[in-house]
Amino acid sequence: MDDNWIVENLEGAFATWNSKLTEIWSLVSETPQHFKGGTIWALCQNINTALQAIGYGLLILFFAVSIFRSTANFQDFRRPEQALRYFIRFVAAKTAVTYGMDIMTTLFTICGGIVSAVAGNLGNLTGASVALPEEIKTAIDEVGFLASIPLWLVTILGSVFITVLSFVMILTVYSRFFRLYMYTALAPIPLSTFAGDMTSNTGRTFIKSYLGVCMEGAVIVLACMIFSAFVSGGSPGIADPNASAVTMVWSYLAETIFNMLVLVGLVKGADRIVKEMMAL
């Protein structure tokens, strides 16, 4: 091991972090239809089509139960407005099941427009890239062998921590895509609940939950830009140029990792933030 290895190790960890940030930026701006060449979306379409038959069966069941619970003696059907209300409910529920894919795609497109507007106004993630300051590189190159031993330990621990955080963050963003696919594939089942008075709340909850997943993209973009503001605010850990190399590296890594923890926490809590803001 030598001092150059210390610098290369830190730069390798930062390169992993920066690549995951770039990947996040591409993910939040990509549609499920084009993700991974559209293969997963085609599978979801097939599952959705297969579940439509079950959705129609549940729709009729929920509709029948709703009628029998509300109009046990069928006296209400003598009033045209009551019969019309049930007819409209049935047609609306059937339309939701039949065109569930189109409804889900439209909702995602609307939310995607919000994400694009936020991203367009704030720019890109170039400013969020993390790089090792030249002052710290110089300090590491000048350190002696014995003094570099604790520096190796600090570097290894910091690099491992940064790498783990970067993968936790990207896995969280990927899980959002998988949830979008699951919602879309299974949509006929919860959408069929709109046919009944007693079960329609399930359908409303499903739509609100799906909107929440779609809006997570905007929160993730904002979280990345907040991190970018922290990073562009100045390089931490080098306020005292007379400090030892170990102190400088330790201070720099501590503050950088703290900022990364804030970003990862915001990304992982994007679903909770959306639910709190929009009362979903």
Coordinates of C-alpha atoms in Angstrom, one line a residue, residues 39-279:
T39 CA -39.7 -6.1 -21.6
I40 CA -41.0 -5.7 -18.0
W41 CA -43.8 -3.5 -19.2
A42 CA -44.9 -6.1 -21.8
L43 CA -45.0 -8.7 -19.0
C44 CA -47.2 -6.4 -16.9
Q45 CA -49.5 -5.8 -19.9
N46 CA -49.9 -9.6 -20.2
I47 CA -50.7 -10.0 -16.5
N48 CA -53.1 -7.1 -16.6
T49 CA -55.0 -8.6 -19.5
A50 CA -55.1 -12.0 -17.9
L51 CA -56.5 -10.5 -14.6
Q52 CA -59.2 -8.5 -16.4
A53 CA -61.4 -11.6 -16.5
I54 CA -61.1 -12.0 -12.8
G55 CA -61.7 -8.2 -12.4
Y56 CA -65.0 -8.5 -14.4
G57 CA -66.1 -11.3 -12.2
L58 CA -65.3 -9.4 -9.0
L59 CA -66.9 -6.3 -10.5
I60 CA -70.2 -8.1 -11.0
L61 CA -70.0 -9.6 -7.5
F62 CA -69.3 -6.3 -5.8
F63 CA -72.1 -4.6 -7.8
A64 CA -74.6 -7.3 -7.0
V65 CA -73.7 -7.2 -3.3
S66 CA -74.1 -3.4 -3.3
I67 CA -77.5 -3.6 -4.8
F68 CA -78.8 -6.3 -2.4
R69 CA -77.4 -4.4 0.6
S70 CA -78.9 -1.1 -0.4
T71 CA -82.1 -2.1 -2.0
A72 CA -83.2 -5.4 -0.4
N73 CA -86.8 -4.9 -1.4
F74 CA -86.0 -3.4 -4.9
Q75 CA -88.3 -0.5 -4.1
D76 CA -85.6 2.0 -4.8
F77 CA -85.4 0.9 -8.5
R78 CA -88.8 2.4 -9.0
R79 CA -87.1 5.8 -8.9
P80 CA -85.2 6.5 -12.2
E81 CA -82.5 8.5 -10.5
Q82 CA -81.6 5.6 -8.2
A83 CA -81.4 3.1 -11.1
L84 CA -79.3 5.6 -13.1
R85 CA -76.9 6.0 -10.2
Y86 CA -76.2 2.3 -10.1
F87 CA -76.0 2.1 -13.9
I88 CA -73.4 4.9 -14.0
R89 CA -71.4 3.2 -11.2
F90 CA -71.4 -0.1 -13.0
V91 CA -70.3 1.5 -16.3
A92 CA -67.6 3.5 -14.6
A93 CA -66.2 0.5 -12.8
K94 CA -66.2 -1.6 -16.0
T95 CA -64.4 1.2 -17.9
A96 CA -61.8 1.4 -15.1
V97 CA -61.1 -2.3 -15.4
T98 CA -61.2 -2.4 -19.2
Y99 CA -58.9 0.6 -19.6
G100 CA -56.9 0.2 -16.4
M101 CA -53.6 0.3 -18.3
D102 CA -54.5 3.5 -20.0
I103 CA -55.6 5.1 -16.8
M104 CA -52.4 4.1 -15.0
T105 CA -50.2 5.3 -17.9
T106 CA -52.1 8.7 -18.0
L107 CA -51.6 9.2 -14.2
F108 CA -47.9 8.4 -14.5
T109 CA -47.6 10.8 -17.5
I110 CA -49.1 13.6 -15.4
C111 CA -46.9 12.9 -12.5
G112 CA -43.9 12.5 -14.8
G113 CA -44.6 16.0 -16.2
I114 CA -44.3 17.4 -12.6
V115 CA -41.0 15.5 -12.2
S116 CA -39.7 16.8 -15.5
A117 CA -40.8 20.4 -14.6
V118 CA -38.9 20.2 -11.3
A119 CA -35.9 18.7 -12.9
G120 CA -35.9 21.2 -15.8
N121 CA -36.0 24.2 -13.4
L122 CA -33.3 22.9 -11.1
G123 CA -30.9 21.7 -13.8
N124 CA -29.0 18.4 -13.6
L125 CA -26.9 16.5 -11.1
T126 CA -23.5 17.7 -12.3
G127 CA -23.1 19.9 -9.2
A128 CA -23.9 16.9 -6.9
S129 CA -20.8 14.9 -8.0
V130 CA -18.4 14.4 -5.2
A131 CA -14.6 14.7 -5.8
L132 CA -11.6 14.6 -3.6
P133 CA -10.2 18.1 -3.1
E134 CA -6.7 18.8 -4.4
E135 CA -5.7 20.1 -0.9
I136 CA -6.4 16.7 0.6
K137 CA -4.6 14.9 -2.2
T138 CA -1.6 17.0 -1.6
A139 CA -1.7 16.4 2.1
I140 CA -2.0 12.6 1.6
D141 CA 1.0 12.6 -0.8
E142 CA 3.2 14.4 1.8
V143 CA 2.3 12.0 4.7
G144 CA 4.9 9.6 5.9
F145 CA 4.6 5.8 6.1
L146 CA 3.9 5.5 9.8
A147 CA 1.5 8.4 9.7
S148 CA -0.3 6.8 6.8
I149 CA -1.3 3.7 8.7
P150 CA -4.3 5.3 10.5
L151 CA -5.1 7.1 7.2
W152 CA -5.5 3.7 5.5
L153 CA -8.0 2.6 8.2
V154 CA -10.0 5.9 7.9
T155 CA -10.0 5.5 4.1
I156 CA -11.1 1.9 4.0
L157 CA -13.9 2.5 6.5
G158 CA -15.1 5.7 4.6
S159 CA -14.9 4.0 1.2
V160 CA -16.9 1.0 2.4
F161 CA -19.5 3.3 4.0
I162 CA -19.9 5.4 0.9
T163 CA -20.2 2.3 -1.4
V164 CA -22.9 0.8 0.8
L165 CA -24.8 4.1 0.9
S166 CA -24.7 4.4 -2.9
F167 CA -26.1 0.9 -3.4
V168 CA -28.8 1.4 -0.7
M169 CA -29.9 4.6 -2.5
I170 CA -30.0 3.1 -6.0
L171 CA -31.9 0.0 -4.7
T172 CA -34.5 2.3 -3.2
V173 CA -35.0 4.0 -6.5
Y174 CA -35.2 0.7 -8.4
S175 CA -37.8 -0.6 -5.9
R176 CA -40.0 2.4 -6.9
F177 CA -40.0 1.1 -10.5
F178 CA -40.9 -2.4 -9.4
R179 CA -43.8 -1.0 -7.3
L180 CA -45.1 0.8 -10.4
Y181 CA -45.0 -2.4 -12.3
M182 CA -46.8 -4.3 -9.6
Y183 CA -49.5 -1.7 -9.3
T184 CA -50.1 -1.7 -13.0
A185 CA -50.1 -5.5 -13.4
L186 CA -52.6 -6.0 -10.6
A187 CA -54.8 -3.0 -11.3
P188 CA -57.9 -4.9 -12.5
I189 CA -58.5 -6.4 -9.1
P190 CA -58.6 -3.2 -6.9
L191 CA -60.2 -1.2 -9.7
S192 CA -63.1 -3.6 -9.8
T193 CA -64.0 -2.6 -6.2
F194 CA -65.4 0.7 -7.6
A195 CA -68.6 -1.3 -8.5
G196 CA -69.7 -1.5 -4.9
D197 CA -70.6 1.1 -2.3
M198 CA -69.0 -0.8 0.5
T199 CA -65.8 -1.7 -1.5
S200 CA -65.2 1.5 -3.5
N201 CA -62.9 2.8 -0.7
T202 CA -60.4 0.1 -1.7
G203 CA -60.3 1.4 -5.3
R204 CA -59.8 5.0 -4.1
T205 CA -57.0 3.9 -1.8
F206 CA -55.3 2.1 -4.7
I207 CA -55.4 5.1 -6.9
K208 CA -54.0 7.4 -4.2
S209 CA -51.3 4.9 -3.4
Y210 CA -50.3 4.7 -7.1
L211 CA -50.2 8.5 -7.3
G212 CA -48.0 8.5 -4.3
V213 CA -45.5 6.1 -5.9
C214 CA -45.5 8.3 -9.1
M215 CA -44.9 11.5 -7.1
E216 CA -41.9 9.9 -5.3
G217 CA -39.9 10.8 -8.3
A218 CA -40.3 14.5 -7.6
V219 CA -39.2 14.1 -4.0
I220 CA -36.2 12.1 -5.1
V221 CA -35.2 14.8 -7.6
L222 CA -35.6 17.5 -4.9
A223 CA -33.5 15.5 -2.4
C224 CA -30.7 15.1 -5.0
M225 CA -30.7 18.9 -5.6
I226 CA -30.6 19.6 -1.9
F227 CA -27.6 17.3 -1.7
S228 CA -26.1 19.2 -4.6
A229 CA -26.5 22.5 -2.7
F230 CA -24.7 21.0 0.3
V231 CA -21.8 19.8 -1.9
S232 CA -21.5 23.0 -3.9
G233 CA -21.4 25.0 -0.6
G234 CA -17.7 24.2 -0.3
S235 CA -15.4 21.4 0.4
P236 CA -15.6 20.3 4.1
G237 CA -12.7 19.3 6.2
I238 CA -10.1 21.6 4.7
A239 CA -10.8 24.8 6.6
D240 CA -7.5 24.4 8.4
P241 CA -4.7 23.9 5.9
N242 CA -2.2 23.3 8.7
A243 CA -4.1 20.3 10.1
S244 CA -2.6 16.8 9.7
A245 CA -3.6 14.7 6.7
V246 CA -5.5 12.2 8.9
T247 CA -7.5 15.0 10.5
M248 CA -8.3 16.6 7.1
V249 CA -9.4 13.2 5.6
W250 CA -11.4 12.3 8.7
S251 CA -13.2 15.7 8.7
Y252 CA -13.8 15.6 5.0
L253 CA -15.2 12.1 5.0
A254 CA -17.3 12.7 8.2
E255 CA -19.1 15.7 6.7
T256 CA -19.4 14.2 3.2
I257 CA -20.9 10.9 4.6
F258 CA -23.2 12.9 6.8
N259 CA -24.5 14.8 3.7
M260 CA -24.8 11.4 1.9
L261 CA -26.8 10.0 4.9
V262 CA -29.2 12.9 4.6
L263 CA -29.8 12.2 0.9
V264 CA -30.2 8.5 1.4
G265 CA -32.6 9.1 4.2
L266 CA -34.7 11.5 2.1
V267 CA -34.7 9.0 -0.9
K268 CA -35.7 6.1 1.3
G269 CA -38.4 8.3 3.0
A270 CA -39.8 9.6 -0.3
D271 CA -43.0 7.6 0.1
R272 CA -43.6 8.9 3.6
I273 CA -42.9 12.5 2.6
V274 CA -45.4 12.3 -0.3
K275 CA -48.1 10.7 1.9
E276 CA -47.6 13.5 4.5
M277 CA -47.7 16.3 2.0
M278 CA -50.6 15.1 -0.1
A279 CA -52.5 13.3 2.7

